[in-house]
Structure formats: C-alpha cells, structure tokens
Amino acid sequence: MSQHVLVTGGAGFIGSHTVVQLVNAGHQVTILDNLSNSSIIALERIKKLCTGPLDFIEGDIRNPSLLEKLFSDHDITAVIHFAGLKAVGESVEKPLEYYENNVGGTTQLLKAMQHAGVKTFIFSSSATVYGDPETLPITEDSPRSTTNPYGQTKLMCEHILEDLDQTQDGWKIILLRYFNPVGAHISGTIGESPAGTPNNLMPFVSQVASGRRDTLSVFGNDYPTKDGTGVRDYIHVEDLAEGHLAALNYLLEQPDNTLQAINLGTGKGISVLELVNAFEQASGQQIPYQISPRRSGDIATCYADATRAKSLLGWQATKTVEDMCNDTWRWQSQNPNGYDA
Ligand code: NAD
Ligand code: UD1
C-alpha cells in the first residue's frame, strides 16, 4: 500500500539511496533536510533516479513551526528519520551540538508527530550502541553501552522511543541498528561525499585509490583478529535501503504499540586488510598503506547476528564485498570530489 513518507536527512548518504527505492516502489516521499551535510546537487541526482515525483523541503528538524506546518500541509503516514550528526571525533569536540541536533532534534520531531497523530517511525540507530561487544555475533539483545557523545545520542534516542512505546498509545517504531554502511548506487551518480578528511575506512580507501590521498593509515595490526587489523560488518547502502522498505512494510502490518530493534548487517566480518585487497581488485589501483597506532575508542571486532531481520522483515543483505568495492569505485572515479565541483 502506498504511503506518504517523510524522510528526514533524505539528501544524505543513506537517505538518498532509500528515497530512490521508496519512490520507485510507488511511495510518495517528502524529504526534510537542512543540507548541513549534503548538497543540492545530490537532490538533483536523486530526482533523476526516481521514476515518480519527489518533494523537498529545505529546513531543520529542530524548527517546531516548520514541522507543524509540514504535518498540516502534507498527509504524512510514516517517518524515516535519518537526520543527525554522525562523526564520532567531532562529537567529542562538540558534544552539545550532537545532543542538541540528535537528541533535541529527534524529540522535536516526535512531538510534532504526536501532535499530528503520525505514529509510524523508523529510526537510524547504529551498532555503536553495543559498545565493545562481549559476545559475537551481536544480537539485538546484547547489552548496550557507549564510549562517546555520538553513541550516547543514539542510545538516548533509543531510550526516548522505548519510553514513548511504553507510555503512549498508537506508536509503531523500529530501531534499525546499522553496521558499517558502504557502497553507492550502481549508476555511480549518488554516494557518500564526506566533508574534509574521511573518518571511515571505505571513503578513505577510495580516495587513496583515486589519488586524492597518498597513503592509508591502518589503525593497529595487533588486534586479536585473523590478520591483526580491525574486523567490521560492511553492508552495501542499497541493501540497507531495502531494509528500510522491508521495515516500513512490516510496521504497516503490525498492531499499535509495536517496538522492535533490528540489526542491519551481513553477519560477516571483514578485516581492514581484506577490504584493502578487495578494493585493489575492484579498482585496479594499488592502495599504499602504513601501519599506525590503534585509534582511540576502536574495538577489535564487530559483526551482526542478522537473523531477526530475516525472520521479521524477510530481508537479508545480498551484495558482496566485491559489489561494495565496485560500486564505491564507480562513484569515486566519476565524482573524485564527491558532490563538490
Ligand atoms: P549523512 O550526514 O550523509 O546524512 C544525514 C543528513 O541529515 C544530511 O543530509 C544532513 O544535511 C541532514 N541533517 C543533519 N542535521 C539535520 C537537521 N537538524 N535538520 C535537517 N536535516 C539535518 O549521514 P548518513 O551516513 O546518511 O547517516 C544517516 C543516519 O544514519 C544518521 O542518523 C547516522 O547517525 C546514522 N548512521 C550512519 C552510519 C554510517 O556509517 N553512515 C552508521 C550508523 C548509523
Ligand atoms: C565508525 C564509528 C562508529 C560508527 C561506525 C559506522 C568511530 C570511532 N566509530 O566505526 O561509531 O557506528 O563507524 O559507520 O569513528 N580504519 C583504519 N584506517 C582509517 C579508518 C579506519 O584502519 O583511516 C579502521 C578502523 O580502525 C576500523 C575499521 O577500519 O578497524 C573501520 O573503521 P570505520 O570505517 O571508521 O568504522 P568503525 O570503526 O566501525
């Protein structure tokens, strides 16, 4: 059944891919994005990939009057909430900005939804809420803890949503805990466009392959892993986008007062050096690297138990590491500076 979905942060990396899939599946979509970490060029590219119309509002989730008008002007039936700040290091430098945007912004959005009687909500959470996991693979029932302000904001939002579910009628909520999103749309026209020096591995590797950066620093080779480097569960952004459609379909069939936390990952762990090798194969480029000290706050290994997504949503990741590298490389080579000219 076609829905009118408000997608906050829909011009960003994960949002853009999800919007294309939502529109092409026949849903009506309104994006709300303040373009603080995205570009109007992304929006033009998204529109080109959509087979139907797309509505865009430039604005901030922390603006209550804008939200009130948005919900009264549009017959929104569900919200997918991507908008937020996401850089761990920056969150340590500017914790108040992170709490204000991620926690304050989410609260404003939920208040406006409650007021408008729109109570179907999909939240972008993160594997960061599992902290340093005690057991692997990580199930949704694993203990939650965090090590930095960014992670705290995600965990606080999860608690806010749990309270809402416990105390208020009619909400249907899914907490999607993403593992490590990478890759790009197969067209090579939309992808991840980090501002400044990338913090995450895949964008850094792809910028080394394209010659924009000289050398990758591998943060530690003395972890208790297969080759000593950190192991993560990389998931293709197109698989992730499909996970949101599956989550929406699932929620629509649930009774009121549903809350589920669901991991979106592949269930497979890949080391830094394995990813570097796969990227060299995909790009045909050498990736020079040096072993550097461990990055503070890093954990050795993190990968999902993805069985709940399969059993509840009927969703599982299908793209391989080769797909992730090929698609990232296509995007990187066609857009060496991301969306910046
Ligand atoms: P992104 O920065 O590319 O997208 C976020 C979008 O939200 C941007 O377009 C930005 O302009 C917008 N935005 C930020 N604050 C806003 C505000 N106050 N009002 C309106 N718009 C605002 O990030 P992404 O990688 O697409 O991540 C999307 C969500 O998923 C985030 O909440 C992030 O924390 C979460 N997440 C991301 C990852 C990852 O590695 N990319 C992993 C786990 C969870
Ligand atoms: C990062 C975030 C985490 C977030 C996750 C999702 C940090 C500390 N953590 O975690 O909160 O949920 O992204 O995307 O930023 N690496 C290098 N060299 C680099 C970059 C990374 O060796 O230049 C290594 C890291 O040490 C790690 C692996 O590559 O072992 C992946 O790193 P990254 O892409 O930053 O993801 P996470 O560490 O999982």
Coordinates of C-alpha atoms and ligand atoms in Angstrom, one line a residue:
M1 CA 0.0 0.0 0.0
S2 CA 1.4 3.4 -1.0
Q3 CA 2.4 5.6 1.9
H4 CA 3.4 9.3 2.2
V5 CA 6.8 9.0 3.9
L6 CA 8.6 12.0 5.4
V7 CA 12.3 11.2 5.1
T8 CA 14.4 13.5 7.4
G9 CA 18.0 13.7 6.2
G10 CA 16.9 12.3 2.8
A11 CA 19.6 14.2 0.9
G12 CA 22.4 12.4 2.9
F13 CA 24.3 9.2 2.1
I14 CA 21.9 6.5 3.4
G15 CA 18.8 8.7 3.0
S16 CA 19.4 9.4 -0.7
H17 CA 19.5 5.7 -1.6
T18 CA 16.5 4.9 0.5
V19 CA 14.5 7.8 -1.1
V20 CA 15.1 6.5 -4.6
Q21 CA 13.9 3.0 -3.6
L22 CA 10.9 4.4 -1.8
V23 CA 9.7 6.5 -4.8
N24 CA 10.5 3.7 -7.2
A25 CA 8.4 1.3 -5.1
G26 CA 5.4 3.7 -5.5
H27 CA 5.5 5.6 -2.3
Q28 CA 5.1 9.4 -2.0
V29 CA 8.2 10.9 -0.4
T30 CA 8.8 14.3 1.2
I31 CA 12.4 15.0 2.2
L32 CA 13.2 17.4 5.0
D33 CA 16.9 18.2 5.1
N34 CA 18.8 21.3 6.2
L35 CA 21.7 20.4 3.8
S36 CA 24.2 20.8 6.6
N37 CA 26.0 17.6 5.4
S38 CA 24.6 17.2 1.9
S39 CA 24.2 19.1 -1.3
I40 CA 21.5 20.4 -3.6
I41 CA 23.4 18.5 -6.3
A42 CA 22.6 15.3 -4.5
L43 CA 19.0 16.2 -4.7
E44 CA 19.1 16.8 -8.4
R45 CA 20.8 13.4 -8.9
I46 CA 18.2 11.6 -6.6
K47 CA 15.4 13.1 -8.7
K48 CA 17.0 11.7 -11.9
L49 CA 17.0 8.2 -10.4
C50 CA 13.3 8.4 -9.3
T51 CA 10.5 7.2 -11.5
G52 CA 8.0 9.4 -9.8
P53 CA 7.8 12.9 -8.2
L54 CA 9.8 13.9 -5.1
D55 CA 9.0 16.7 -2.7
F56 CA 11.9 18.5 -1.0
I57 CA 11.7 20.9 1.9
E58 CA 14.9 22.7 3.0
G59 CA 14.7 23.0 6.7
D60 CA 15.6 21.8 10.2
I61 CA 14.1 19.2 12.3
R62 CA 14.6 21.5 15.3
N63 CA 12.2 24.0 13.9
P64 CA 8.8 23.3 15.6
S65 CA 6.7 25.7 13.5
L66 CA 8.2 24.3 10.3
L67 CA 7.3 20.8 11.5
E68 CA 3.8 21.8 12.5
K69 CA 3.2 23.3 9.0
L70 CA 4.8 20.3 7.3
F71 CA 2.5 17.9 9.0
S72 CA -0.6 20.0 8.5
D73 CA 0.1 20.6 4.8
H74 CA 1.1 17.0 3.9
D75 CA -0.8 13.9 4.7
I76 CA 2.3 12.1 6.1
T77 CA 1.7 8.5 7.2
A78 CA 5.2 7.4 8.3
V79 CA 8.5 9.0 9.1
I80 CA 12.0 7.6 8.4
H81 CA 14.4 9.6 10.5
F82 CA 18.0 9.8 9.2
A83 CA 18.7 13.5 10.0
G84 CA 21.5 13.9 12.5
L85 CA 25.2 14.4 13.0
K86 CA 27.4 11.3 12.8
A87 CA 31.1 11.9 13.3
V88 CA 32.4 10.3 16.4
G89 CA 35.6 12.6 16.7
E90 CA 33.6 15.7 16.2
S91 CA 31.1 14.6 18.8
V92 CA 33.9 14.6 21.4
E93 CA 34.9 18.1 20.4
K94 CA 31.3 19.5 20.2
P95 CA 29.1 17.3 22.5
L96 CA 26.4 20.0 22.9
E97 CA 25.9 20.2 19.2
Y98 CA 25.4 16.5 19.0
Y99 CA 23.0 16.4 21.9
E100 CA 21.1 19.3 20.5
N101 CA 20.8 18.0 17.0
N102 CA 20.4 14.3 17.5
V103 CA 18.5 14.2 20.8
G104 CA 16.8 17.6 20.8
G105 CA 16.0 17.3 17.0
T106 CA 14.5 13.8 17.4
T107 CA 12.4 15.0 20.4
Q108 CA 11.1 17.9 18.4
L109 CA 10.2 15.6 15.5
L110 CA 8.5 13.1 17.8
K111 CA 6.5 15.9 19.5
A112 CA 5.3 17.2 16.1
M113 CA 4.4 13.7 15.0
Q114 CA 2.5 13.0 18.2
H115 CA 0.6 16.3 17.7
A116 CA -0.2 15.4 14.1
G117 CA -1.2 11.8 15.0
V118 CA 1.5 10.3 12.8
K119 CA 3.0 7.5 14.8
T120 CA 4.8 5.1 12.5
F121 CA 8.6 5.8 12.9
I122 CA 11.8 4.2 11.7
F123 CA 14.9 5.4 13.5
S124 CA 18.5 5.3 12.2
S125 CA 20.4 3.8 15.1
S126 CA 23.8 2.2 15.0
A127 CA 25.9 -0.7 16.1
T128 CA 27.7 1.9 18.1
V129 CA 25.0 1.3 20.8
Y130 CA 26.6 -2.1 21.5
G131 CA 29.9 -0.5 22.7
D132 CA 32.7 -3.1 22.9
P133 CA 30.7 -6.4 22.5
E134 CA 31.1 -9.2 25.0
T135 CA 30.0 -11.9 22.5
L136 CA 29.9 -12.3 18.8
P137 CA 27.9 -12.1 16.6
I138 CA 26.0 -9.3 18.1
T139 CA 22.3 -9.9 18.7
E140 CA 19.7 -7.2 19.3
D141 CA 19.6 -8.3 23.0
S142 CA 23.3 -7.8 23.6
P143 CA 24.0 -5.3 26.4
R144 CA 24.1 -1.6 25.2
S145 CA 26.8 0.9 26.2
T146 CA 28.6 3.7 24.5
T147 CA 32.0 5.3 24.5
N148 CA 31.5 8.7 23.0
P149 CA 28.8 11.5 22.8
Y150 CA 27.7 10.4 19.3
G151 CA 27.0 6.9 20.6
Q152 CA 25.2 8.4 23.6
T153 CA 22.9 10.4 21.4
K154 CA 21.8 7.2 19.6
L155 CA 21.3 5.3 22.8
M156 CA 19.4 8.2 24.3
C157 CA 17.1 8.3 21.3
E158 CA 16.5 4.6 21.6
H159 CA 15.5 5.1 25.3
I160 CA 13.2 8.0 24.4
L161 CA 11.5 5.8 21.8
E162 CA 11.2 2.9 24.3
D163 CA 9.5 5.3 26.8
L164 CA 7.2 6.5 24.1
D165 CA 6.2 2.9 23.3
Q166 CA 5.7 2.1 27.0
T167 CA 3.6 5.2 27.9
Q168 CA 1.8 6.4 24.8
D169 CA -0.8 4.8 22.6
G170 CA -0.6 4.0 19.0
W171 CA 3.2 4.2 18.2
K172 CA 4.8 1.7 15.8
I173 CA 8.6 2.0 16.0
I174 CA 11.6 0.3 14.6
L175 CA 15.1 1.0 15.7
L176 CA 17.4 0.0 12.8
R177 CA 20.9 -0.6 14.0
Y178 CA 23.2 -0.2 11.0
F179 CA 26.6 -1.9 11.0
N180 CA 29.1 -0.3 8.5
P181 CA 27.3 1.2 5.5
V182 CA 29.4 1.5 2.4
G183 CA 29.0 1.3 -1.4
A184 CA 27.0 3.6 -3.7
H185 CA 24.1 3.5 -6.3
I186 CA 25.0 1.3 -9.3
S187 CA 24.7 4.4 -11.6
G188 CA 27.7 6.0 -9.9
T189 CA 25.6 9.2 -9.6
I190 CA 24.9 9.2 -5.8
G191 CA 27.2 8.0 -3.0
E192 CA 29.0 9.1 0.2
S193 CA 30.5 12.5 0.0
P194 CA 32.3 13.2 3.2
A195 CA 33.4 16.7 4.0
G196 CA 37.1 17.1 4.6
T197 CA 39.2 14.1 5.6
P198 CA 37.1 10.9 5.8
N199 CA 36.9 9.3 9.2
N200 CA 35.7 6.0 7.9
L201 CA 37.7 3.3 6.2
M202 CA 35.9 2.9 2.9
P203 CA 35.8 6.5 1.8
F204 CA 39.5 6.9 2.8
V205 CA 40.5 3.8 0.8
S206 CA 38.6 5.0 -2.2
Q207 CA 40.2 8.4 -2.1
V208 CA 43.7 6.8 -1.9
A209 CA 42.8 4.7 -4.9
S210 CA 41.8 7.7 -6.9
G211 CA 45.0 9.6 -5.9
R212 CA 43.3 12.2 -3.8
R213 CA 45.2 11.0 -0.7
D214 CA 48.6 9.4 -0.6
T215 CA 48.5 6.6 2.0
L216 CA 46.1 4.8 4.2
S217 CA 46.9 4.6 7.8
V218 CA 45.8 1.2 9.1
F219 CA 44.9 1.8 12.8
G220 CA 46.6 -1.1 14.5
N221 CA 47.7 -4.6 13.4
D222 CA 47.8 -6.2 16.9
Y223 CA 44.1 -6.9 17.5
P224 CA 43.1 -10.4 18.3
T225 CA 41.7 -10.9 14.7
K226 CA 42.6 -13.0 11.7
D227 CA 45.4 -10.6 10.5
G228 CA 45.6 -8.3 13.5
T229 CA 43.5 -5.5 11.9
G230 CA 40.0 -4.4 12.9
V231 CA 37.1 -6.5 11.7
R232 CA 33.7 -5.0 10.7
D233 CA 30.5 -5.9 9.1
Y234 CA 30.4 -3.8 6.0
I235 CA 26.9 -3.5 4.4
H236 CA 26.1 -2.2 0.9
V237 CA 23.9 1.0 1.2
E238 CA 21.5 -0.4 -1.4
D239 CA 20.9 -3.4 0.9
L240 CA 20.5 -1.0 3.7
A241 CA 17.9 1.0 1.8
E242 CA 16.0 -2.2 1.0
G243 CA 16.0 -2.9 4.7
H244 CA 14.1 0.3 5.3
L245 CA 11.4 -0.6 2.8
A246 CA 11.1 -4.0 4.4
A247 CA 10.9 -2.3 7.9
L248 CA 8.1 0.0 6.6
N249 CA 6.1 -2.8 5.1
Y250 CA 6.5 -4.8 8.4
L251 CA 5.4 -1.9 10.6
L252 CA 2.3 -1.3 8.5
E253 CA 1.1 -4.8 9.2
Q254 CA 1.7 -4.6 13.0
P255 CA -0.8 -3.6 15.6
D256 CA -0.3 -0.3 17.5
N257 CA 2.3 -0.3 20.3
T258 CA 5.0 -2.2 18.4
L259 CA 8.7 -1.5 19.0
Q260 CA 11.4 -3.6 17.6
A261 CA 15.2 -3.2 17.4
I262 CA 16.7 -4.8 14.3
N263 CA 20.3 -5.2 13.2
L264 CA 21.0 -4.4 9.6
G265 CA 24.3 -6.1 8.7
T266 CA 25.5 -9.0 6.6
G267 CA 26.6 -11.2 9.5
K268 CA 30.1 -11.4 8.1
G269 CA 33.2 -9.7 9.4
I270 CA 35.9 -8.4 7.1
S271 CA 39.3 -7.1 8.2
V272 CA 40.9 -3.8 7.2
L273 CA 43.5 -5.6 5.0
E274 CA 40.8 -7.8 3.4
L275 CA 38.9 -4.7 2.4
V276 CA 42.0 -3.0 1.1
N277 CA 42.7 -6.1 -1.0
A278 CA 39.2 -6.3 -2.3
F279 CA 39.3 -2.6 -3.3
E280 CA 42.6 -3.1 -5.1
Q281 CA 41.0 -5.8 -7.2
A282 CA 37.9 -3.7 -7.9
S283 CA 39.8 -0.6 -8.8
G284 CA 42.9 -2.0 -10.4
Q285 CA 44.8 0.6 -8.3
Q286 CA 47.4 0.0 -5.6
I287 CA 46.4 1.2 -2.1
P288 CA 49.7 2.2 -0.3
Y289 CA 49.2 1.8 3.4
Q290 CA 51.2 2.1 6.6
I291 CA 50.6 0.5 10.0
S292 CA 49.8 3.2 12.5
P293 CA 48.9 3.1 16.2
R294 CA 45.4 2.0 17.2
R295 CA 42.7 4.7 17.0
S296 CA 41.4 5.6 20.5
G297 CA 38.0 4.1 21.2
D298 CA 38.2 1.4 18.5
I299 CA 37.2 -2.1 19.1
A300 CA 38.7 -5.3 17.6
T301 CA 35.7 -7.0 16.1
C302 CA 32.1 -6.1 15.3
Y303 CA 29.6 -8.1 13.2
A304 CA 25.9 -8.6 13.3
D305 CA 23.6 -11.5 14.0
A306 CA 21.3 -10.7 11.2
T307 CA 18.7 -13.4 11.8
R308 CA 16.0 -11.1 13.3
A309 CA 15.9 -9.0 10.2
K310 CA 15.4 -12.1 8.1
S311 CA 12.7 -13.7 10.3
L312 CA 10.7 -10.5 11.0
L313 CA 11.3 -8.4 7.8
G314 CA 12.1 -11.2 5.3
W315 CA 15.2 -9.1 4.5
Q316 CA 18.8 -10.1 4.2
A317 CA 21.8 -8.5 2.6
T318 CA 22.6 -9.8 -0.9
K319 CA 25.5 -7.7 -2.1
T320 CA 29.1 -9.0 -1.8
V321 CA 32.2 -7.1 -0.7
E322 CA 33.1 -7.1 -4.4
D323 CA 29.8 -5.3 -5.1
M324 CA 30.6 -2.8 -2.3
C325 CA 34.1 -2.0 -3.7
N326 CA 33.0 -1.9 -7.4
D327 CA 30.1 0.5 -6.7
T328 CA 32.2 2.7 -4.4
W329 CA 34.9 2.8 -7.0
R330 CA 32.4 3.8 -9.8
W331 CA 31.1 6.6 -7.7
Q332 CA 34.6 7.7 -6.6
S333 CA 36.0 7.7 -10.1
Q334 CA 33.1 9.5 -11.6
N335 CA 33.0 12.0 -8.7
P336 CA 36.5 12.4 -7.4
N337 CA 35.4 15.3 -5.2
G338 CA 32.1 13.9 -4.3
Y339 CA 29.3 16.4 -4.9
D340 CA 31.8 19.3 -4.8
A341 CA 32.7 20.5 -8.3
Ligands
NAD1 P1 24.6 12.0 6.3 O1 25.3 13.0 7.1 O2 25.1 11.7 4.9 O3 23.0 12.3 6.2 C1 22.4 13.0 7.3 C2 21.5 14.1 6.6 O4 20.8 14.8 7.7 C3 22.4 15.1 5.9 O5 21.8 15.3 4.6 C4 22.2 16.4 6.7 O6 22.2 17.5 5.9 C5 20.9 16.2 7.4 N1 20.7 16.8 8.7 C6 21.6 16.8 9.8 N2 21.0 17.5 10.8 C7 19.8 18.0 10.4 C8 18.8 18.7 11.0 N3 18.9 19.2 12.2 N4 17.7 19.0 10.3 C9 17.5 18.5 9.0 N5 18.5 17.8 8.4 C10 19.6 17.5 9.0 O7 24.6 10.6 7.2 P2 24.3 9.1 6.8 O8 25.5 8.4 6.7 O9 23.3 9.1 5.6 O10 23.6 8.7 8.1 C11 22.1 8.8 8.3 C12 21.8 8.4 9.7 O11 22.2 7.1 9.9 C13 22.4 9.3 10.8 O12 21.4 9.5 11.8 C14 23.6 8.4 11.3 O13 23.9 8.7 12.6 C15 23.0 7.0 11.1 N6 24.1 6.0 11.0 C16 25.0 6.2 10.0 C17 26.0 5.3 9.8 C18 27.1 5.5 8.8 O14 28.2 4.9 8.9 N7 26.9 6.2 7.7 C19 26.1 4.2 10.7 C20 25.1 4.0 11.7 C21 24.1 5.0 11.8
UD1_2 C1 32.8 4.1 13.0 C2 32.3 4.9 14.2 C3 31.1 4.2 14.8 C4 30.0 4.1 13.7 C5 30.6 3.3 12.5 C6 29.5 3.2 11.4 C7 34.4 5.7 15.1 C8 35.4 5.6 16.3 N1 33.4 4.9 15.2 O1 33.2 2.9 13.5 O2 30.6 5.0 15.8 O3 28.9 3.5 14.2 O4 31.7 4.0 12.0 O5 29.9 3.6 10.2 O6 34.6 6.5 14.2 N2 40.4 2.3 9.9 C9 41.7 2.4 9.5 N3 42.1 3.5 8.9 C10 41.2 4.5 8.6 C11 39.9 4.4 9.0 C12 39.5 3.3 9.7 O7 42.5 1.4 9.7 O8 41.7 5.5 8.0 C13 39.9 1.0 10.5 C14 39.4 1.2 11.9 O9 40.4 1.1 12.9 C15 38.4 0.0 12.0 C16 37.9 -0.2 10.5 O10 38.9 0.5 9.7 O11 39.1 -1.2 12.4 C17 36.6 0.5 10.3 O12 36.6 1.9 10.7 P1 35.4 2.9 10.4 O13 35.1 2.8 9.0 O14 35.8 4.2 11.0 O15 34.2 2.2 11.2 P2 34.1 1.8 12.7 O16 35.3 1.8 13.4 O17 33.3 0.6 12.8

